Coordinates of C-alpha atoms in Angstrom, one line a residue:
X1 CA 44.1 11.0 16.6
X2 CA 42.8 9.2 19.7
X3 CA 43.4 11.8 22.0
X4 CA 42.4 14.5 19.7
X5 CA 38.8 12.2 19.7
X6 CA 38.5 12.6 23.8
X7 CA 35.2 14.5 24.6
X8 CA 35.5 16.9 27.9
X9 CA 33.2 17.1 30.4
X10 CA 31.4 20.4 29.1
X11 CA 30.4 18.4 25.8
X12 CA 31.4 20.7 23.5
X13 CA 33.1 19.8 20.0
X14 CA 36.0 22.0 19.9
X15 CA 38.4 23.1 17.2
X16 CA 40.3 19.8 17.0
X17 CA 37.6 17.0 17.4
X18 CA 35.3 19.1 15.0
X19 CA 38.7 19.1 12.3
X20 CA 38.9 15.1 12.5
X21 CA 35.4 14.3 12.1
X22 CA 35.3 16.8 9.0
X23 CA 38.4 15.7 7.6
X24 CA 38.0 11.7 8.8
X25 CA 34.3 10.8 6.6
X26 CA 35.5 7.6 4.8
X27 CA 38.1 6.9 7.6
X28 CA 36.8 3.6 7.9
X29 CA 35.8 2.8 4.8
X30 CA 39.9 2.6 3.6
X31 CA 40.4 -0.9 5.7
X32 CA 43.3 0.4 7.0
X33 CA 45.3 -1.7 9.1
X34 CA 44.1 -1.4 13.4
X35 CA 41.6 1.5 12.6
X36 CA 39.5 -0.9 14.7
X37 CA 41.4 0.4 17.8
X38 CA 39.5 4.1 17.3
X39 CA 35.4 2.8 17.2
X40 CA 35.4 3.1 20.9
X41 CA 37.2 7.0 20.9
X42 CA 35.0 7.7 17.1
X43 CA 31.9 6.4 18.9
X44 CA 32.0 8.7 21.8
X45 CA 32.5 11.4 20.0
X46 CA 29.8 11.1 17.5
X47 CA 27.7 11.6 20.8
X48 CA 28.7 14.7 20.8
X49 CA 27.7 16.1 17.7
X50 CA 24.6 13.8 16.1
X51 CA 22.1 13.8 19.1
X52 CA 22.6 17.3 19.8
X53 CA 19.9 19.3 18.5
X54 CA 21.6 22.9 19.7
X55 CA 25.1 21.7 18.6
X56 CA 28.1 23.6 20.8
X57 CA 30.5 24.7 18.6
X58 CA 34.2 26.5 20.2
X59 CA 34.8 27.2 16.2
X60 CA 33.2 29.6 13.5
X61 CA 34.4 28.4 10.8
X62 CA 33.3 24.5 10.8
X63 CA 29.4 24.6 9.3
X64 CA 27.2 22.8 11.4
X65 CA 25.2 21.0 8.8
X66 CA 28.4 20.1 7.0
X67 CA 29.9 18.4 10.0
X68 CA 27.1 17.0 10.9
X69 CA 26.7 15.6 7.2
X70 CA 30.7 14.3 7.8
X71 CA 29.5 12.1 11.0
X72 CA 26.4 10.7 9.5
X73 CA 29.4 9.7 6.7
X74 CA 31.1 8.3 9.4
X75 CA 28.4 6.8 11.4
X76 CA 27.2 4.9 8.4
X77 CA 30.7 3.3 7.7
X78 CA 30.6 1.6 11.1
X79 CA 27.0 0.5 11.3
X80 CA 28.1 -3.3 9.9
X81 CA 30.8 -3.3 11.8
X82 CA 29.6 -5.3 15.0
X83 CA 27.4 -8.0 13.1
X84 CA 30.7 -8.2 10.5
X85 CA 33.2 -9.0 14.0
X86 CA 30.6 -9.6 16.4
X87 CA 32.3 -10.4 19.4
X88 CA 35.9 -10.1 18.3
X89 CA 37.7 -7.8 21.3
X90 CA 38.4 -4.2 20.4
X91 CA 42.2 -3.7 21.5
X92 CA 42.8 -0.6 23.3
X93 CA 45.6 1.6 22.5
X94 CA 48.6 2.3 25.4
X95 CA 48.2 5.0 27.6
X96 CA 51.2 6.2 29.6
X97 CA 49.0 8.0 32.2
X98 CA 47.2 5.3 33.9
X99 CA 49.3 1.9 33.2
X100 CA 46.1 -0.5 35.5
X101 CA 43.5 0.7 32.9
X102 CA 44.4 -2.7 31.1
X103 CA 43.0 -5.1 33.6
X104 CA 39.4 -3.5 32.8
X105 CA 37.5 -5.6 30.9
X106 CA 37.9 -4.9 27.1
X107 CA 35.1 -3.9 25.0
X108 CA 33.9 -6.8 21.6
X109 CA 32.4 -4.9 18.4
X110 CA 29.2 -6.6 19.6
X111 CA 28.1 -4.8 22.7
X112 CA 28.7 -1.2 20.5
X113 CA 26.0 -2.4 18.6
X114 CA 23.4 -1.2 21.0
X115 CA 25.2 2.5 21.0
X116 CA 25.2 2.6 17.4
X117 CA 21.6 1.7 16.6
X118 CA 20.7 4.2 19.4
X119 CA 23.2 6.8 18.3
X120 CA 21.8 6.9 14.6
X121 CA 17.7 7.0 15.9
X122 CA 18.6 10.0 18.1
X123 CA 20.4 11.8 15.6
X124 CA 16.8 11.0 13.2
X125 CA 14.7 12.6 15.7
X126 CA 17.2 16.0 15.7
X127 CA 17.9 16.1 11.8
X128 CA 17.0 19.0 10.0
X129 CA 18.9 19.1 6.9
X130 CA 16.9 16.9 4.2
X131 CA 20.4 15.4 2.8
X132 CA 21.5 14.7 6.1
X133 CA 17.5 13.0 7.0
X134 CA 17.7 11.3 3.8
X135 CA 21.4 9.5 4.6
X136 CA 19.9 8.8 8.3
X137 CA 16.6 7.1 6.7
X138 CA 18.7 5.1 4.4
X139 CA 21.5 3.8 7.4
X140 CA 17.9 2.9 9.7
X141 CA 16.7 1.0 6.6
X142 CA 20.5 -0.9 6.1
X143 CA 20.2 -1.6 9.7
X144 CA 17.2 -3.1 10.2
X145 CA 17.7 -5.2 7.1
X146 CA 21.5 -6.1 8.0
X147 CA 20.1 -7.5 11.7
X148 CA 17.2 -9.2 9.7
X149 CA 19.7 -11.5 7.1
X150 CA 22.1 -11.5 10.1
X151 CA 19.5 -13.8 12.0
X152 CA 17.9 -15.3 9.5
X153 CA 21.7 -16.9 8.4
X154 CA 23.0 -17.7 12.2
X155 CA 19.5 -18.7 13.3
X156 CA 20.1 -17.0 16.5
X157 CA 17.9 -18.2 19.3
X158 CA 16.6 -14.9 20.9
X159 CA 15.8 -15.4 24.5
X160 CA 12.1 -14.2 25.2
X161 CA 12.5 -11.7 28.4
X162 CA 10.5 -9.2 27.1
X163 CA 7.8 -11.1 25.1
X164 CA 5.8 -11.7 28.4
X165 CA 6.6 -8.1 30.1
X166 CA 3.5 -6.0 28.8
X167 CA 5.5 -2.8 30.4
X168 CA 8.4 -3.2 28.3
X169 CA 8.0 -1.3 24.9
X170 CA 10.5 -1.8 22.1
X171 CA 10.2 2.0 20.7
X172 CA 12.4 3.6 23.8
X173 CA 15.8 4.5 23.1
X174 CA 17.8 3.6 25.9
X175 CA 21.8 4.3 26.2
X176 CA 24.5 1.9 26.7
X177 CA 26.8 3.5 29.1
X178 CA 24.2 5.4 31.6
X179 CA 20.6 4.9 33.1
X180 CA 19.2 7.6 31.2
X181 CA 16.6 7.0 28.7
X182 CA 15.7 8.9 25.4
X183 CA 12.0 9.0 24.4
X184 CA 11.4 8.8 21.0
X185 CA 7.6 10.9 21.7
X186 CA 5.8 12.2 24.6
X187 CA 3.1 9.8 24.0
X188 CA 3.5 8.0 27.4
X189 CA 6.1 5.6 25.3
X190 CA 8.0 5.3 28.5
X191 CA 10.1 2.2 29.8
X192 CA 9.0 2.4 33.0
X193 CA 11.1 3.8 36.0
X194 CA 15.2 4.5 35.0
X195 CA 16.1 2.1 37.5
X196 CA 14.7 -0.7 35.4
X197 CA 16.3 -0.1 32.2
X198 CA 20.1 -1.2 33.6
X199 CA 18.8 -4.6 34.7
X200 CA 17.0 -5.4 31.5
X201 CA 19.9 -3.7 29.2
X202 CA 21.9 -6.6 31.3
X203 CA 19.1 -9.6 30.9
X204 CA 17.9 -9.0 27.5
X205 CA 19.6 -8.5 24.4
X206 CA 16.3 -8.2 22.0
X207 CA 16.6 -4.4 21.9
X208 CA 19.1 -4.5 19.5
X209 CA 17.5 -7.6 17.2
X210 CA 16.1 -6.9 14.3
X211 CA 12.4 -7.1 15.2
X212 CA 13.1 -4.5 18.0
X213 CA 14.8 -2.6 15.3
X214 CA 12.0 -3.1 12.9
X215 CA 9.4 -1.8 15.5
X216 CA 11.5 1.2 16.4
X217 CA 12.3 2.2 13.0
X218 CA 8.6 1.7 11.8
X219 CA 7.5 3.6 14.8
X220 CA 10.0 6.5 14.7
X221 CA 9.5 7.1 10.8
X222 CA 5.7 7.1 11.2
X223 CA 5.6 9.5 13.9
X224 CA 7.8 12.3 12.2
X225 CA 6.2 11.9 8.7
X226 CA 2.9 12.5 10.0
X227 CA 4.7 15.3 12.4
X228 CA 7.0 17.3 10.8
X229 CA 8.4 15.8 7.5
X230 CA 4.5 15.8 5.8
X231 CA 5.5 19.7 4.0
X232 CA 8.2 18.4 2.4
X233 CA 8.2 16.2 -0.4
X234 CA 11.7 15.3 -0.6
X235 CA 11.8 13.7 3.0
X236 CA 8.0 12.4 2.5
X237 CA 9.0 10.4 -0.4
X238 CA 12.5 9.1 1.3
X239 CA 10.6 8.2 4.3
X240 CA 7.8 6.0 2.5
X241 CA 10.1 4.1 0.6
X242 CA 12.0 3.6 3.7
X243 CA 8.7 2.4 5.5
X244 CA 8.1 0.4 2.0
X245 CA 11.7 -1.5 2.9
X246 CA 10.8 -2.1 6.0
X247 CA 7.3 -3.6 5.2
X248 CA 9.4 -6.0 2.7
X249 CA 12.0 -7.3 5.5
X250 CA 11.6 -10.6 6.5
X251 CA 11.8 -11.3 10.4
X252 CA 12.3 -14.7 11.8
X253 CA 8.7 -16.0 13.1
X254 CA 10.2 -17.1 16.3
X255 CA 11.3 -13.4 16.9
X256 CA 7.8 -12.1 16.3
X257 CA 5.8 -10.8 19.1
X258 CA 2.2 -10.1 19.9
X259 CA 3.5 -6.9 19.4
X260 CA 4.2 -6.8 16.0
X261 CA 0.5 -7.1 14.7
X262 CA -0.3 -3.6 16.9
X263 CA 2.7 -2.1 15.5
X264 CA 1.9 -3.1 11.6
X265 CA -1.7 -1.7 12.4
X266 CA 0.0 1.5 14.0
X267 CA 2.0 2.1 10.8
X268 CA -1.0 1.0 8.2
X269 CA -3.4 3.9 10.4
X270 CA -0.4 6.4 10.4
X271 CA -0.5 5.9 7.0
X272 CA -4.1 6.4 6.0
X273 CA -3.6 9.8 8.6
X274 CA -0.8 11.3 6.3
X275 CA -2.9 10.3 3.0
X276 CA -5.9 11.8 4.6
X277 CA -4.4 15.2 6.0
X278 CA -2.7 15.9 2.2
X279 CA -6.1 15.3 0.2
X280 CA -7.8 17.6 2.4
X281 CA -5.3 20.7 2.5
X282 CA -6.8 23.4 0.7
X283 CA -7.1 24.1 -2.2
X284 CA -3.8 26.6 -2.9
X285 CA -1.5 23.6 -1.4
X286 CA -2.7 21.4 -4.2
X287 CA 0.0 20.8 -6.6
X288 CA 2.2 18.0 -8.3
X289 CA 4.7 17.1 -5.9
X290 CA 1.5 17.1 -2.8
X291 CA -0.2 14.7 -5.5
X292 CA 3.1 13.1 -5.6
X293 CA 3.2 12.2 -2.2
X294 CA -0.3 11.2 -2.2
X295 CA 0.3 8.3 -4.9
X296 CA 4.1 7.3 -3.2
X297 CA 2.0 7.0 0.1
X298 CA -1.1 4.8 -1.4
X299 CA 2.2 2.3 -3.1
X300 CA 4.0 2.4 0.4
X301 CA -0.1 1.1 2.2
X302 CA -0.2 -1.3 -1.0
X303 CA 3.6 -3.1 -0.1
X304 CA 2.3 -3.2 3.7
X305 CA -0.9 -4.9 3.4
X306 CA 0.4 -7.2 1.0
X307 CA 3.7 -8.1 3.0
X308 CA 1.4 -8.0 6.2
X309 CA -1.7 -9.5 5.1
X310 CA -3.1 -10.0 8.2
X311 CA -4.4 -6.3 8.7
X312 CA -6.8 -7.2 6.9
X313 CA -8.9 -9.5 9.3
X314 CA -8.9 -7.0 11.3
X315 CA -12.4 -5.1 11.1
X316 CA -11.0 -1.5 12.2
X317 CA -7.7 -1.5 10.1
X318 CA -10.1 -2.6 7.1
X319 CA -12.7 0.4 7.6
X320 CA -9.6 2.8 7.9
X321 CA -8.3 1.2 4.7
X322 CA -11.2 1.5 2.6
X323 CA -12.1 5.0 3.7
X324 CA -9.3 5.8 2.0
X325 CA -9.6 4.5 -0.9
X326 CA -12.8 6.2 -0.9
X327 CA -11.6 9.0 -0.3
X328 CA -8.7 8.7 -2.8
X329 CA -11.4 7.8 -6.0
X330 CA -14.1 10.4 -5.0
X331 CA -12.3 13.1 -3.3
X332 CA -14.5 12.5 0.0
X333 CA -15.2 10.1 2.7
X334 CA -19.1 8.5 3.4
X335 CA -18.6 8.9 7.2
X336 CA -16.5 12.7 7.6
X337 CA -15.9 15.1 10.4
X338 CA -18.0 14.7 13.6
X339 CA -21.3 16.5 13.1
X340 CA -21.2 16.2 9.5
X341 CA -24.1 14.1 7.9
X342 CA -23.4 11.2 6.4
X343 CA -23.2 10.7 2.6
X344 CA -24.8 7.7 0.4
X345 CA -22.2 6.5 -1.9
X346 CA -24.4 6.7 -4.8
X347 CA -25.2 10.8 -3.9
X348 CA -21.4 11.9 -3.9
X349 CA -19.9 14.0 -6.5
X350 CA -17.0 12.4 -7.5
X351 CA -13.8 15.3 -7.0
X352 CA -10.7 13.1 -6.5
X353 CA -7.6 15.5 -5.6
X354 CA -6.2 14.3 -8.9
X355 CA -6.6 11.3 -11.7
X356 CA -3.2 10.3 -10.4
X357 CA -4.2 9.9 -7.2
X358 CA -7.7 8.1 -8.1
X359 CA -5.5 5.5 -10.2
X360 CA -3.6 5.1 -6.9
X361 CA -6.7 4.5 -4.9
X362 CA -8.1 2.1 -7.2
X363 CA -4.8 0.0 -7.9
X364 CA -4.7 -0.3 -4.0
X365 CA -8.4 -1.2 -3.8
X366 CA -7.4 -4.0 -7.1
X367 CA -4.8 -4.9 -4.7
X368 CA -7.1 -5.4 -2.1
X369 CA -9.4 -7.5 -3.9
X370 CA -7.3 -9.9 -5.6
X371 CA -3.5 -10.0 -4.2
X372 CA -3.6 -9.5 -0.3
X373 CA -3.3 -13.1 0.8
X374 CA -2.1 -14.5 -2.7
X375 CA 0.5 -13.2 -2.6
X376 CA 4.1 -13.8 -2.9
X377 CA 3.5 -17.7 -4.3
X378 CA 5.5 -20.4 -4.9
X379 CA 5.9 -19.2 -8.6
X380 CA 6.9 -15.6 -7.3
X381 CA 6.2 -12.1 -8.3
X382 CA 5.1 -13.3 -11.9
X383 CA 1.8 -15.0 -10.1
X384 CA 0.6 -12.5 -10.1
X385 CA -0.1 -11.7 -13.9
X386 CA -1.4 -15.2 -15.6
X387 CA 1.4 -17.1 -17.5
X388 CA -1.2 -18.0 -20.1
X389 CA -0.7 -16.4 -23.6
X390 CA -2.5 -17.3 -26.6
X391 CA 0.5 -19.9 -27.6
X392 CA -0.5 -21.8 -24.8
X393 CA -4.0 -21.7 -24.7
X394 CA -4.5 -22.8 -28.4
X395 CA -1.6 -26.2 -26.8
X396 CA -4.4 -27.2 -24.9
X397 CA -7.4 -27.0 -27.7
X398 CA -8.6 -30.0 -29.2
X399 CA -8.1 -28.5 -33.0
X400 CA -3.7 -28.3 -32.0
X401 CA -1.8 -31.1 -34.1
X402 CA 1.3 -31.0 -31.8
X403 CA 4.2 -29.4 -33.2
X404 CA 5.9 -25.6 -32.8
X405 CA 2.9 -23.0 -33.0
X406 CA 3.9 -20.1 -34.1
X407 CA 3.0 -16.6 -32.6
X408 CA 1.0 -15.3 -35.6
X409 CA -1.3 -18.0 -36.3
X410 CA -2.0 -18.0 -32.9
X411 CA -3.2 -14.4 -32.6
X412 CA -5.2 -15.5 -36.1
X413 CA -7.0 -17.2 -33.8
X414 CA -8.5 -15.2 -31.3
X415 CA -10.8 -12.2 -31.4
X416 CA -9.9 -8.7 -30.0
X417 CA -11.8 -6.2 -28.2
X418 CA -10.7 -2.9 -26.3
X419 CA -13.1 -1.8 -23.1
X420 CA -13.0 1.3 -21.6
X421 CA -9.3 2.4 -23.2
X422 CA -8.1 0.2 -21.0
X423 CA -8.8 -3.2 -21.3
X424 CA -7.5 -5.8 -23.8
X425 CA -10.0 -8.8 -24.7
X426 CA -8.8 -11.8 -26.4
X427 CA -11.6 -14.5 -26.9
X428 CA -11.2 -17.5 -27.7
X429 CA -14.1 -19.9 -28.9
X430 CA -13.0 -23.6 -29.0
X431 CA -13.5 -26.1 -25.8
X432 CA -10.1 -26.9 -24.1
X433 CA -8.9 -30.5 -24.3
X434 CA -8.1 -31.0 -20.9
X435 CA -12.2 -31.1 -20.2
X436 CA -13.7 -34.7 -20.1
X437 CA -17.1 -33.4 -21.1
X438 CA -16.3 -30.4 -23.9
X439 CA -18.9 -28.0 -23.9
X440 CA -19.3 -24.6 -26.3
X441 CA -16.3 -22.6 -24.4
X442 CA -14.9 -19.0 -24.4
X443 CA -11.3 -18.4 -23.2
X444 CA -10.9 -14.9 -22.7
X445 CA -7.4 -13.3 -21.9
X446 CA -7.7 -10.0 -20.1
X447 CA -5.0 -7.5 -20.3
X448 CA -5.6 -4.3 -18.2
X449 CA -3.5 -1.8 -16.3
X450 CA -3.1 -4.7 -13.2
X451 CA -1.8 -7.8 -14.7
X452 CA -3.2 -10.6 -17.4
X453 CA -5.5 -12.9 -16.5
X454 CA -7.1 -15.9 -18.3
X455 CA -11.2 -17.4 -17.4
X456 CA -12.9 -20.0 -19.3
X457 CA -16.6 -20.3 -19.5
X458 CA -18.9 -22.4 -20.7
X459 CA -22.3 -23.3 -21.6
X460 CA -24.1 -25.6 -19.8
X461 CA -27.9 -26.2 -19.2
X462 CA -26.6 -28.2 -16.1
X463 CA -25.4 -27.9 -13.6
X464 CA -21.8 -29.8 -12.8
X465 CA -22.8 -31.9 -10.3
X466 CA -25.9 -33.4 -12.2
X467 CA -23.9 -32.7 -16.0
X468 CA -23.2 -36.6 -15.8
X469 CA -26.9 -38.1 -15.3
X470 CA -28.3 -39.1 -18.5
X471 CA -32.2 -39.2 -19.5
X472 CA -33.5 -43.0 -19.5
X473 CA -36.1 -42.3 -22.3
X474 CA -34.2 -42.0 -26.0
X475 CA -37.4 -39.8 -26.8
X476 CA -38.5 -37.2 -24.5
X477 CA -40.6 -35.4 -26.7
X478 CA -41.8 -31.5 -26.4
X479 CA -42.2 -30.0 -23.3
X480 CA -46.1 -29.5 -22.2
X481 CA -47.6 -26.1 -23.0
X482 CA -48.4 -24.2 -19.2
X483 CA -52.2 -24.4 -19.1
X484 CA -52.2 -21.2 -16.5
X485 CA -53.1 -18.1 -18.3
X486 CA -50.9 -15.1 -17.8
X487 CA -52.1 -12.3 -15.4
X488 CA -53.6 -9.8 -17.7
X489 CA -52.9 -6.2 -16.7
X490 CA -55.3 -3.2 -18.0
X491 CA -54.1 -0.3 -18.4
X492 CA -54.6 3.1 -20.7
X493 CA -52.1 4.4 -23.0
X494 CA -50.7 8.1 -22.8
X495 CA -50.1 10.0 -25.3
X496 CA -49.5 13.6 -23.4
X497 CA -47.9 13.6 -20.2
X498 CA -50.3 14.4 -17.3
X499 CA -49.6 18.2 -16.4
X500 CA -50.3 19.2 -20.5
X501 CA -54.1 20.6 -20.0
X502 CA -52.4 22.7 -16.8
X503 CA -50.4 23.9 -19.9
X504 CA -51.7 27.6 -20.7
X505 CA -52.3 27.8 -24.7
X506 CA -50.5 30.1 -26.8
X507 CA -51.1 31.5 -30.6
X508 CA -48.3 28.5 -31.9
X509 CA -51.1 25.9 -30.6
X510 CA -53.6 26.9 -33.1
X511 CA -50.7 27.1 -36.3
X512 CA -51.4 23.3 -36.8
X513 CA -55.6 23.0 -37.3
X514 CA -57.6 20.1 -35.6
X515 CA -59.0 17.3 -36.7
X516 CA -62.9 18.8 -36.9
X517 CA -61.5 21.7 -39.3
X518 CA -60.1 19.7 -41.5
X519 CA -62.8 17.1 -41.6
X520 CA -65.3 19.9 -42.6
X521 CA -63.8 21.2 -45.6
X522 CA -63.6 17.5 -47.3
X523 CA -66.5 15.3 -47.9
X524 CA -63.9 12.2 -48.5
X525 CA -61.7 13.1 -45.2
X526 CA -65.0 13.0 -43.5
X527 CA -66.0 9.4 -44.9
X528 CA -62.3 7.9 -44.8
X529 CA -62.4 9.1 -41.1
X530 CA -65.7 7.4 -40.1
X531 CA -64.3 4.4 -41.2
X532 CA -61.2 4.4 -39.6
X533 CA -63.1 5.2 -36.4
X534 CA -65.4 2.5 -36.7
X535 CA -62.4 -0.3 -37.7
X536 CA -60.7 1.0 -34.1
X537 CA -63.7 0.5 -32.1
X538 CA -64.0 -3.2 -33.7
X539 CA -60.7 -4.1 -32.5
X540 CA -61.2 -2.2 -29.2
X541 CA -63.8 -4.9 -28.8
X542 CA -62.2 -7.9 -29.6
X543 CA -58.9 -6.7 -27.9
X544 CA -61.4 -6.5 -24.6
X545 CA -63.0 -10.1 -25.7
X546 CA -59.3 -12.1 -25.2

């Protein structure tokens, strides 16, 4: 099997090496007895067939998606392997051909840990397959996170070579066994000149820690989801819950760099981009699984700002962050395309791409507002509902005996109202007994779509800092009457609006008769009318008189 593994020079997979990596997916996953021996052989020729994008098959009959699907197998059943042995020696299996090959120095599972990580991002770049993507996105996430618990038990001490090199960039790919480099983007994400990248593959080990790891995957997964995977769903979705994982692993502070903040701000704008770009496809692309993607990508910016909440002091990656939540709850943004006037927010129409996706803008805008920086506590993910319920808010009043309260009687206790269809109110009226001075209190529990929280307030006619002085005289009396008369304003009441003479009159006008007619034909009208005439204008007077 080892020599059916060897890879000739015109690195093509022929008949027999494509046969054993079809046929050899959970080789390593038996624990066999010296399978070790082959990781060097198995290695070398997954080289062959992952990074290829134009694979070179000699045979027909093999699929290329299928054995391509068969070496991801395999590739993910050896990514532990070199933190699991670390540097335990591989032993090399004896050749009768060239008997002085065993003074070379023998290869340790650790130093194939660099091949591997590199071997599985260039075979992400080339992936075309959505099963074979999603396996790929899943074996960068176990990767990342595998480094990540690695260090965090061993405390390794990583040595800081490339923390003060600013021409040294995490996201290249670089090869183990030549000077050649692979460049994850065109972007001018170079390393710097090829014969640089053999002295610091020999100084520095950090490309393969889990921060590097953690910037390269965060980098590489951004770039093709707002590339090439933003059409479909199914790799959309895989990929934001990987970026999700990623925002959630924990890297040792010592491994940080200054890096990391620009590369949490890269992947936070890349984010709002992709969010952005699907709510303003047109109108035929609009459908369930795009509104899908919308919501999975607002949850994935919601895990990163409040796993990173440092984004958030700064001013750009805030203005890119609310712009789209604005444009998430009203459909458009205050501030759009160049040349475009700007819109007040109280003018817009509000035409969110879906109610879905609105909910997702405004959960990530409560998020915002109340967890970023809260949040994870020392009482964990339950901080962030209230732990208060009415059982142990009625503990604390002054009215509770002691004893067991049950569940019932305290729900007796409290009043009930529903706001907006949304919104639970429980109010409670009794002052708490953990107040020195008790004052009229309401307790009010709020249940809503975002958590449960509990406020007290109270009335007081003083503030707290002056609640505690007390009046010397036991009689204070009324208050004195203010002598200063109110500004009188004179004005005439209307009883038509001002445009009704401009009016033109119509035969309906004259159905109800005026007041002269009907004067006219009564003697009494005209008297009772006289009088009321001359009561007004005797109240007109004294009205004018105060």
């Amino acid at each position: 099997m080892n020599h059916g593994l060897k890879v000739d020079e015109s690195r093509e997979c022929g008949e027999t090496l494509a046969s054993i990596l079809l046929n050899s997916a959970d080789l390593f996953r038996l624990d066999l007895n010296g399978v070790q021996v082959l990781l060097p052989a198995v290695i070398s020729a997954l080289e062959t067939v992952l990074p290829e994008k134009d694979l070179k098959l000699k045979s027909n009959v093999v699929s290329k998606s299928d054995l391509r699907r068969a070496s991801i197998h395999l590739l993910i059943s050896i990514l532990v392997l070199p933190l699991h042995f670390q540097n335990l020696t591989i032993k090399e299996l004896p050749t009768f051909i060239s008997p002085m090959i065993s003074e070379k120095n023998h290869v340790t599972f650790a130093q194939l840990k660099s091949k591997l990580m590199n071997l599985l991002i260039n075979a992400l770049q080339v992936e075309t397959d959505s099963q074979n993507t999603h396996m790929l996105l899943g074996a960068l996430l176990l990767s990342v996170q595998d480094s990540a618990a690695a260090e965090e038990v061993e405390q390794v001490t990583q040595p800081d070579t490339i923390a003060h090199d600013p021409t040294v960039n995490l996201l290249s790919s670089v090869t183990s066994d030549s000077a050649s480099q692979i460049s994850i983007s065109s972007d001018q994400r170079s390393l710097g000149d090829t014969s640089d990248i053999t002295t610091l593959q020999e100084e520095c080990i950090a490309f393969d820690s889990a921060h590097a790891l953690f910037v390269r995957a965060t980098y590489l997964v951004c770039h093709r989801l707002i590339s090439s995977w933003k059409t479909d769903l199914n790799i959309s979705l895989a990929a934001l819950e990987i970026l999700s994982g990623l925002a959630r692993t924990r890297i040792r502070e010592t491994a940080r760099k200054l890096t990391d903040a620009l590369e949490c701000k890269r992947a936070v704008k890349w984010l709002c981009d992709y969010i952005a770009y699907q709510c303003w496809r047109p109108p035929p692309a609009h459908s369930k699984d795009l509104h899908s993607s919308i919501v999975a990508a607002f949850s994935c910016l919601r895990t990163w700002l409040t796993a990173h909440s440092q984004l958030l002091q700064d001013k750009d990656c805030l203005t890119t962050v609310l712009e789209v939540v604005e444009l998430g709850v009203s459909g458009t943004k205050s501030i759009g395309k160049p040349g475009e006037p700007i819109k007040m927010k109280d003018e817009k129409e509000l035409k969110p791409a879906s109610m879905r996706v609105r909910d997702a803008a405004d959960a990530l805008l409560t998020v915002i507002l109340e967890q970023v920086g809260y949040f994870p506590s020392a009482c964990g993910a339950q901080s962030l509902s209230s732990l208060l319920d009415e059982v142990s808010l009625l503990r604390h009043c002054n009215s509770w005996t002691g004893g067991r309260v049950p569940r019932q009687a305290a729900v007796e206790r409290f009043r009930y109202f529903v706001a907006e269809n949304a919104t639970i109110l429980a109010l409670l009226e009794e002052p708490l007994g953990n107040d020195q001075d008790p004052q009229p209190t309401v307790t009010v529990l709020i249940r809503g779509p975002f958590g449960r929280h509990a406020w007290t307030m109270q009335l007081r006619h003083l503030p707290r800092h002056r609640s505690s002085i007390r009046s010397v005289n036991t009689n204070p009396g009324r208050p004195l009457p203010l002598a200063e008369a109110a500004p009188r304003t004179d004005y005439k009441p209307k009883f038509f609006p001002d445009n009704v003479d401009r009016i033109p009159h119509c035969k309906v006008d004259e159905s109800i008769p005026s007041l002269e007619a009907v004067m006219n034909d009564s003697d009494i009208v005209r008297n009772e009318h006289q009088i009321l005439s001359q009561l007004l204008e005797r109240q007109m007077t004294i009205e004018t008189k105060i």
